[in-house]
Tab-separated table of N, CA and C in Angstrom:
chain	number	residue	atom	x	y	z
A	19	UNK	N	132.476	43.036	75.794
A	19	UNK	CA	131.310	43.860	75.577
A	19	UNK	C	130.278	43.060	74.794
A	20	UNK	N	129.078	43.081	75.297
A	20	UNK	CA	127.989	42.349	74.669
A	20	UNK	C	127.006	43.332	74.022
A	21	UNK	N	126.773	43.200	72.712
A	21	UNK	CA	125.784	44.063	72.064
A	21	UNK	C	124.389	43.939	72.688
A	22	UNK	N	124.067	42.752	73.163
A	22	UNK	CA	122.761	42.572	73.808
A	22	UNK	C	122.674	43.384	75.098
A	23	UNK	N	123.764	43.432	75.849
A	23	UNK	CA	123.785	44.206	77.093
A	23	UNK	C	123.720	45.706	76.802
A	24	UNK	N	124.398	46.137	75.741
A	24	UNK	CA	124.316	47.547	75.342
A	24	UNK	C	122.877	47.918	74.993
A	25	UNK	N	122.244	47.068	74.215
A	25	UNK	CA	120.861	47.341	73.821
A	25	UNK	C	119.940	47.338	75.037
A	26	UNK	N	120.206	46.468	75.986
A	26	UNK	CA	119.411	46.414	77.217
A	26	UNK	C	119.552	47.731	77.998
A	27	UNK	N	120.757	48.277	78.064
A	27	UNK	CA	120.981	49.552	78.750
A	27	UNK	C	120.241	50.690	78.039
A	28	UNK	N	120.288	50.697	76.713
A	28	UNK	CA	119.576	51.722	75.942
A	28	UNK	C	118.073	51.562	76.126
A	29	UNK	N	117.601	50.328	76.130
A	29	UNK	CA	116.172	50.082	76.356
A	29	UNK	C	115.744	50.586	77.731
A	30	UNK	N	116.613	50.441	78.730
A	30	UNK	CA	116.318	50.961	80.063
A	30	UNK	C	116.210	52.476	80.061
A	31	UNK	N	117.111	53.145	79.324
A	31	UNK	CA	117.042	54.597	79.197
A	31	UNK	C	115.752	55.000	78.498
A	32	UNK	N	115.388	54.276	77.460
A	32	UNK	CA	114.149	54.552	76.728
A	32	UNK	C	112.946	54.399	77.658
A	33	UNK	N	112.968	53.387	78.490
A	33	UNK	CA	111.869	53.175	79.439
A	33	UNK	C	111.783	54.356	80.414
A	34	UNK	N	112.933	54.811	80.904
A	34	UNK	CA	112.960	55.914	81.866
A	34	UNK	C	112.547	57.247	81.252
A	35	UNK	N	112.956	57.496	80.004
A	35	UNK	CA	112.666	58.781	79.359
A	35	UNK	C	111.376	58.775	78.548
A	36	UNK	N	110.889	57.600	78.198
A	36	UNK	CA	109.662	57.505	77.409
A	36	UNK	C	109.783	58.267	76.109
A	37	UNK	N	108.756	59.047	75.806
A	37	UNK	CA	108.736	59.818	74.564
A	37	UNK	C	109.760	60.944	74.556
A	38	UNK	N	110.390	61.192	75.694
A	38	UNK	CA	111.402	62.240	75.766
A	38	UNK	C	112.695	61.873	75.063
A	39	UNK	N	112.970	60.563	74.951
A	39	UNK	CA	114.182	60.132	74.253
A	39	UNK	C	113.906	60.074	72.757
A	40	UNK	N	114.634	60.871	72.008
A	40	UNK	CA	114.456	60.910	70.555
A	40	UNK	C	115.423	59.969	69.852
A	41	UNK	N	116.633	59.860	70.384
A	41	UNK	CA	117.647	59.014	69.771
A	41	UNK	C	118.773	58.790	70.772
A	42	UNK	N	119.418	57.638	70.648
A	42	UNK	CA	120.591	57.343	71.461
A	42	UNK	C	121.495	56.437	70.634
A	43	UNK	N	122.774	56.767	70.609
A	43	UNK	CA	123.743	55.940	69.895
A	43	UNK	C	124.982	55.755	70.754
A	44	UNK	N	125.564	54.578	70.655
A	44	UNK	CA	126.860	54.289	71.257
A	44	UNK	C	127.781	53.934	70.104
A	45	UNK	N	128.935	54.602	70.051
A	45	UNK	CA	129.852	54.362	68.943
A	45	UNK	C	131.290	54.361	69.426
A	46	UNK	N	132.162	53.871	68.558
A	46	UNK	CA	133.583	53.901	68.873
A	46	UNK	C	134.153	55.224	68.359
A	47	UNK	N	134.955	55.861	69.206
A	47	UNK	CA	135.521	57.166	68.860
A	47	UNK	C	136.455	57.085	67.661
A	48	UNK	N	137.089	55.946	67.497
A	48	UNK	CA	138.069	55.788	66.418
A	48	UNK	C	137.446	55.922	65.041
A	49	UNK	N	136.277	55.309	64.837
A	49	UNK	CA	135.706	55.313	63.491
A	49	UNK	C	134.366	56.040	63.361
A	50	UNK	N	133.709	56.349	64.470
A	50	UNK	CA	132.452	57.081	64.408
A	50	UNK	C	131.273	56.275	63.906
A	51	UNK	N	131.362	54.944	63.980
A	51	UNK	CA	130.247	54.095	63.564
A	51	UNK	C	129.493	53.592	64.786
A	52	UNK	N	128.180	53.732	64.742
A	52	UNK	CA	127.331	53.301	65.849
A	52	UNK	C	127.388	51.784	66.002
A	53	UNK	N	127.528	51.328	67.240
A	53	UNK	CA	127.534	49.889	67.506
A	53	UNK	C	126.237	49.443	68.177
A	54	UNK	N	125.468	50.399	68.670
A	54	UNK	CA	124.173	50.089	69.264
A	54	UNK	C	123.390	51.394	69.358
A	55	UNK	N	122.065	51.290	69.284
A	55	UNK	CA	121.306	52.528	69.371
A	55	UNK	C	119.811	52.349	69.374
A	56	UNK	N	119.154	53.465	69.556
A	56	UNK	CA	117.700	53.592	69.470
A	56	UNK	C	117.426	54.769	68.546
A	57	UNK	N	116.623	54.556	67.519
A	57	UNK	CA	116.398	55.589	66.493
A	57	UNK	C	117.738	56.169	66.039
A	58	UNK	N	118.657	55.295	65.705
A	58	UNK	CA	120.023	55.685	65.352
A	58	UNK	C	120.059	56.764	64.284
A	59	UNK	N	121.023	57.654	64.440
A	59	UNK	CA	121.219	58.768	63.515
A	59	UNK	C	122.680	58.760	63.056
A	60	UNK	N	123.019	57.902	62.068
A	60	UNK	CA	124.417	57.743	61.656
A	60	UNK	C	125.111	59.043	61.247
A	61	UNK	N	124.414	59.930	60.550
A	61	UNK	CA	125.042	61.190	60.135
A	61	UNK	C	125.316	62.076	61.346
A	62	UNK	N	124.401	62.088	62.300
A	62	UNK	CA	124.621	62.880	63.518
A	62	UNK	C	125.775	62.295	64.324
A	63	UNK	N	125.872	60.964	64.372
A	63	UNK	CA	126.981	60.316	65.090
A	63	UNK	C	128.314	60.737	64.483
A	64	UNK	N	128.424	60.684	63.172
A	64	UNK	CA	129.667	61.078	62.504
A	64	UNK	C	129.968	62.555	62.777
A	65	UNK	N	128.945	63.393	62.728
A	65	UNK	CA	129.123	64.818	62.996
A	65	UNK	C	129.573	65.056	64.441
A	66	UNK	N	128.875	64.455	65.412
A	66	UNK	CA	129.223	64.673	66.812
A	66	UNK	C	130.580	64.075	67.170
A	67	UNK	N	130.980	63.032	66.475
A	67	UNK	CA	132.317	62.481	66.694
A	67	UNK	C	133.375	63.509	66.287
A	68	UNK	N	133.161	64.153	65.146
A	68	UNK	CA	134.094	65.192	64.690
A	68	UNK	C	134.070	66.406	65.620
A	69	UNK	N	132.876	66.800	66.064
A	69	UNK	CA	132.757	67.942	66.978
A	69	UNK	C	133.513	67.654	68.269
A	70	UNK	N	133.343	66.461	68.818
A	70	UNK	CA	134.036	66.093	70.060
A	70	UNK	C	135.545	66.131	69.865
A	71	UNK	N	136.031	65.549	68.773
A	71	UNK	CA	137.473	65.580	68.491
A	71	UNK	C	137.985	67.017	68.403
A	72	UNK	N	137.253	67.845	67.664
A	72	UNK	CA	137.674	69.232	67.470
A	72	UNK	C	137.656	70.008	68.786
A	73	UNK	N	136.597	69.833	69.565
A	73	UNK	CA	136.488	70.528	70.844
A	73	UNK	C	137.606	70.111	71.796
A	74	UNK	N	137.890	68.822	71.858
A	74	UNK	CA	138.957	68.341	72.747
A	74	UNK	C	140.318	68.885	72.317
A	75	UNK	N	140.612	68.838	71.024
A	75	UNK	CA	141.920	69.325	70.568
A	75	UNK	C	142.026	70.835	70.710
A	76	UNK	N	140.950	71.554	70.473
A	76	UNK	CA	140.964	73.012	70.619
A	76	UNK	C	141.216	73.403	72.068
A	77	UNK	N	140.547	72.741	72.999
A	77	UNK	CA	140.773	73.040	74.414
A	77	UNK	C	142.206	72.703	74.832
A	78	UNK	N	142.720	71.602	74.316
A	78	UNK	CA	144.074	71.176	74.670
A	78	UNK	C	145.118	72.165	74.157
A	79	UNK	N	144.880	72.691	72.962
A	79	UNK	CA	145.852	73.590	72.332
A	79	UNK	C	145.618	75.063	72.666
A	80	UNK	N	144.559	75.348	73.377
A	80	UNK	CA	144.198	76.730	73.666
A	80	UNK	C	145.193	77.394	74.605
A	81	UNK	N	145.420	78.655	74.342
A	81	UNK	CA	146.268	79.449	75.228
A	81	UNK	C	145.453	80.034	76.376
A	82	UNK	N	144.161	79.762	76.402
A	82	UNK	CA	143.281	80.291	77.445
A	82	UNK	C	143.404	79.503	78.745
A	83	UNK	N	144.186	78.434	78.715
A	83	UNK	CA	144.417	77.590	79.890
A	83	UNK	C	143.113	77.055	80.479
A	84	UNK	N	142.256	76.574	79.602
A	84	UNK	CA	141.002	75.975	80.034
A	84	UNK	C	141.217	74.493	80.316
A	85	UNK	N	140.442	73.929	81.233
A	85	UNK	CA	140.560	72.485	81.477
A	85	UNK	C	139.974	71.702	80.303
A	86	UNK	N	140.314	70.441	80.233
A	86	UNK	CA	139.771	69.594	79.172
A	86	UNK	C	138.312	69.251	79.475
A	87	UNK	N	137.650	68.659	78.504
A	87	UNK	CA	136.269	68.218	78.702
A	87	UNK	C	136.270	67.109	79.732
A	88	UNK	N	135.272	67.130	80.577
A	88	UNK	CA	135.125	66.066	81.563
A	88	UNK	C	134.460	64.853	80.940
A	89	UNK	N	133.454	64.373	81.589
A	89	UNK	CA	132.779	63.143	81.183
A	89	UNK	C	131.857	63.341	79.981
A	90	UNK	N	131.292	64.539	79.840
A	90	UNK	CA	130.339	64.781	78.755
A	90	UNK	C	130.231	66.276	78.485
A	91	UNK	N	129.572	66.608	77.357
A	91	UNK	CA	129.170	67.986	77.113
A	91	UNK	C	127.741	67.983	76.594
A	92	UNK	N	127.073	69.092	76.817
A	92	UNK	CA	125.650	69.226	76.516
A	92	UNK	C	125.452	70.396	75.569
A	93	UNK	N	124.584	70.204	74.579
A	93	UNK	CA	124.246	71.273	73.652
A	93	UNK	C	122.739	71.438	73.655
A	94	UNK	N	122.307	72.647	73.991
A	94	UNK	CA	120.879	72.961	73.922
A	94	UNK	C	120.586	73.386	72.490
A	95	UNK	N	119.694	72.670	71.858
A	95	UNK	CA	119.347	72.925	70.469
A	95	UNK	C	118.043	73.717	70.386
A	96	UNK	N	117.694	74.163	69.205
A	96	UNK	CA	116.428	74.863	68.985
A	96	UNK	C	115.259	73.905	69.215
A	97	UNK	N	114.087	74.459	69.280
A	97	UNK	CA	112.847	73.690	69.434
A	97	UNK	C	112.833	72.850	70.710
A	98	UNK	N	113.494	73.350	71.742
A	98	UNK	CA	113.536	72.691	73.051
A	98	UNK	C	114.052	71.253	72.986
A	99	UNK	N	115.056	71.064	72.158
A	99	UNK	CA	115.743	69.773	72.063
A	99	UNK	C	117.122	69.924	72.684
A	100	UNK	N	117.681	68.819	73.124
A	100	UNK	CA	119.018	68.828	73.687
A	100	UNK	C	119.759	67.562	73.314
A	101	UNK	N	121.075	67.642	73.326
A	101	UNK	CA	121.892	66.466	73.065
A	101	UNK	C	123.051	66.460	74.057
A	102	UNK	N	123.282	65.299	74.620
A	102	UNK	CA	124.409	65.085	75.511
A	102	UNK	C	125.370	64.157	74.784
A	103	UNK	N	126.627	64.548	74.722
A	103	UNK	CA	127.665	63.708	74.128
A	103	UNK	C	128.583	63.269	75.264
A	104	UNK	N	128.644	61.968	75.471
A	104	UNK	CA	129.440	61.395	76.547
A	104	UNK	C	130.747	60.863	75.966
A	105	UNK	N	131.840	61.194	76.618
A	105	UNK	CA	133.167	60.713	76.221
A	105	UNK	C	133.532	59.619	77.222
A	106	UNK	N	133.556	58.401	76.745
A	106	UNK	CA	133.647	57.248	77.634
A	106	UNK	C	134.740	56.308	77.154
A	107	UNK	N	135.956	56.547	77.608
A	107	UNK	CA	137.083	55.723	77.213
A	107	UNK	C	137.198	55.750	75.686
A	108	UNK	N	137.119	54.616	75.025
A	108	UNK	CA	137.215	54.579	73.556
A	108	UNK	C	135.846	54.679	72.893
A	109	UNK	N	134.818	54.857	73.695
A	109	UNK	CA	133.448	54.944	73.185
A	109	UNK	C	132.901	56.341	73.394
A	110	UNK	N	131.880	56.649	72.612
A	110	UNK	CA	131.138	57.889	72.782
A	110	UNK	C	129.659	57.557	72.697
A	111	UNK	N	128.878	58.364	73.382
A	111	UNK	CA	127.439	58.127	73.454
A	111	UNK	C	126.727	59.442	73.185
A	112	UNK	N	125.690	59.398	72.370
A	112	UNK	CA	124.845	60.574	72.175
A	112	UNK	C	123.456	60.257	72.705
A	113	UNK	N	122.905	61.219	73.415
A	113	UNK	CA	121.532	61.115	73.918
A	113	UNK	C	120.818	62.373	73.443
A	114	UNK	N	119.923	62.202	72.495
A	114	UNK	CA	119.168	63.301	71.899
A	114	UNK	C	117.772	63.241	72.508
A	115	UNK	N	117.333	64.337	73.124
A	115	UNK	CA	116.066	64.278	73.858
A	115	UNK	C	115.261	65.563	73.716
A	116	UNK	N	113.987	65.454	74.063
A	116	UNK	CA	113.034	66.550	74.019
A	116	UNK	C	112.942	67.161	75.415
A	117	UNK	N	113.396	68.393	75.555
A	117	UNK	CA	113.426	69.050	76.859
A	117	UNK	C	112.030	69.377	77.390
A	118	UNK	N	111.027	69.364	76.506
A	118	UNK	CA	109.659	69.585	76.972
A	118	UNK	C	109.156	68.377	77.743
A	119	UNK	N	109.771	67.219	77.507
A	119	UNK	CA	109.296	65.976	78.110
A	119	UNK	C	110.242	65.412	79.158
A	120	UNK	N	111.397	66.054	79.332
A	120	UNK	CA	112.400	65.579	80.292
A	120	UNK	C	112.931	66.774	81.083
A	121	UNK	N	112.799	66.747	82.376
A	121	UNK	CA	113.356	67.815	83.207
A	121	UNK	C	114.878	67.667	83.248
A	122	UNK	N	115.588	68.768	83.044
A	122	UNK	CA	117.044	68.712	83.003
A	122	UNK	C	117.644	68.223	84.321
A	123	UNK	N	117.076	68.633	85.446
A	123	UNK	CA	117.579	68.176	86.742
A	123	UNK	C	117.477	66.668	86.872
A	124	UNK	N	116.368	66.112	86.425
A	124	UNK	CA	116.175	64.664	86.459
A	124	UNK	C	117.162	63.977	85.530
A	125	UNK	N	117.371	64.565	84.348
A	125	UNK	CA	118.295	63.984	83.375
A	125	UNK	C	119.721	63.961	83.918
A	126	UNK	N	120.203	65.118	84.392
A	126	UNK	CA	121.611	65.219	84.777
A	126	UNK	C	121.922	64.640	86.160
A	127	UNK	N	120.968	64.645	87.047
A	127	UNK	CA	121.230	64.183	88.415
A	127	UNK	C	120.832	62.743	88.685
A	128	UNK	N	119.911	62.213	87.911
A	128	UNK	CA	119.426	60.856	88.152
A	128	UNK	C	119.713	59.930	86.964
A	129	UNK	N	119.119	60.239	85.823
A	129	UNK	CA	119.171	59.326	84.677
A	129	UNK	C	120.559	59.169	84.071
A	130	UNK	N	121.237	60.273	83.818
A	130	UNK	CA	122.550	60.185	83.178
A	130	UNK	C	123.553	59.422	84.041
A	131	UNK	N	123.693	59.735	85.340
A	131	UNK	CA	124.629	58.951	86.151
A	131	UNK	C	124.274	57.461	86.212
A	132	UNK	N	122.998	57.164	86.285
A	132	UNK	CA	122.550	55.760	86.322
A	132	UNK	C	122.878	55.059	85.002
A	133	UNK	N	122.603	55.715	83.885
A	133	UNK	CA	122.875	55.153	82.568
A	133	UNK	C	124.376	54.927	82.375
A	134	UNK	N	125.185	55.899	82.790
A	134	UNK	CA	126.633	55.771	82.635
A	134	UNK	C	127.199	54.678	83.531
A	135	UNK	N	126.641	54.504	84.695
A	135	UNK	CA	127.079	53.409	85.566
A	135	UNK	C	126.766	52.056	84.924
A	136	UNK	N	125.579	51.944	84.335
A	136	UNK	CA	125.229	50.702	83.625
A	136	UNK	C	126.196	50.454	82.467
A	137	UNK	N	126.503	51.491	81.702
A	137	UNK	CA	127.406	51.334	80.560
A	137	UNK	C	128.822	51.004	81.007
A	138	UNK	N	129.255	51.572	82.103
A	138	UNK	CA	130.593	51.277	82.608
A	138	UNK	C	130.734	49.786	82.910
A	139	UNK	N	129.694	49.215	83.485
A	139	UNK	CA	129.711	47.782	83.779
A	139	UNK	C	129.754	46.926	82.510
A	140	UNK	N	129.202	47.447	81.431
A	140	UNK	CA	129.146	46.707	80.170
A	140	UNK	C	130.401	46.932	79.329
A	141	UNK	N	130.818	48.188	79.187
A	141	UNK	CA	131.903	48.541	78.268
A	141	UNK	C	133.292	48.320	78.847
A	142	UNK	N	133.420	48.447	80.151
A	142	UNK	CA	134.737	48.292	80.773
A	142	UNK	C	134.690	47.067	81.656
A	143	UNK	N	135.155	45.960	81.118
A	143	UNK	CA	135.142	44.720	81.902
A	143	UNK	C	136.498	44.131	82.075
């Protein structure tokens, strides 16, 4: 894994989302420390790492027989903001964006799959 390649992938996302991208971090799930980012938010990374762990374990232990989390989960926040948390092998990615400036269909159907494909080529070699 090359930090320069990670930053290049984030820069590509920033180019695609423009002012719609508020923050993006890539971190290791084990320790919750960001290894690359744009407008990094270390406290949010630590928080979302704990939320992801808790959500995964709660679903696994639930008697409701729900499936586990897939590739990512999305949280719609107040003030038309959104955050996508991607669970990617031993890494996690947060994409914090302004929904007024990014259409959700474009984000989920075009940008996110493209970004994850780029990261897969970088993180899993």
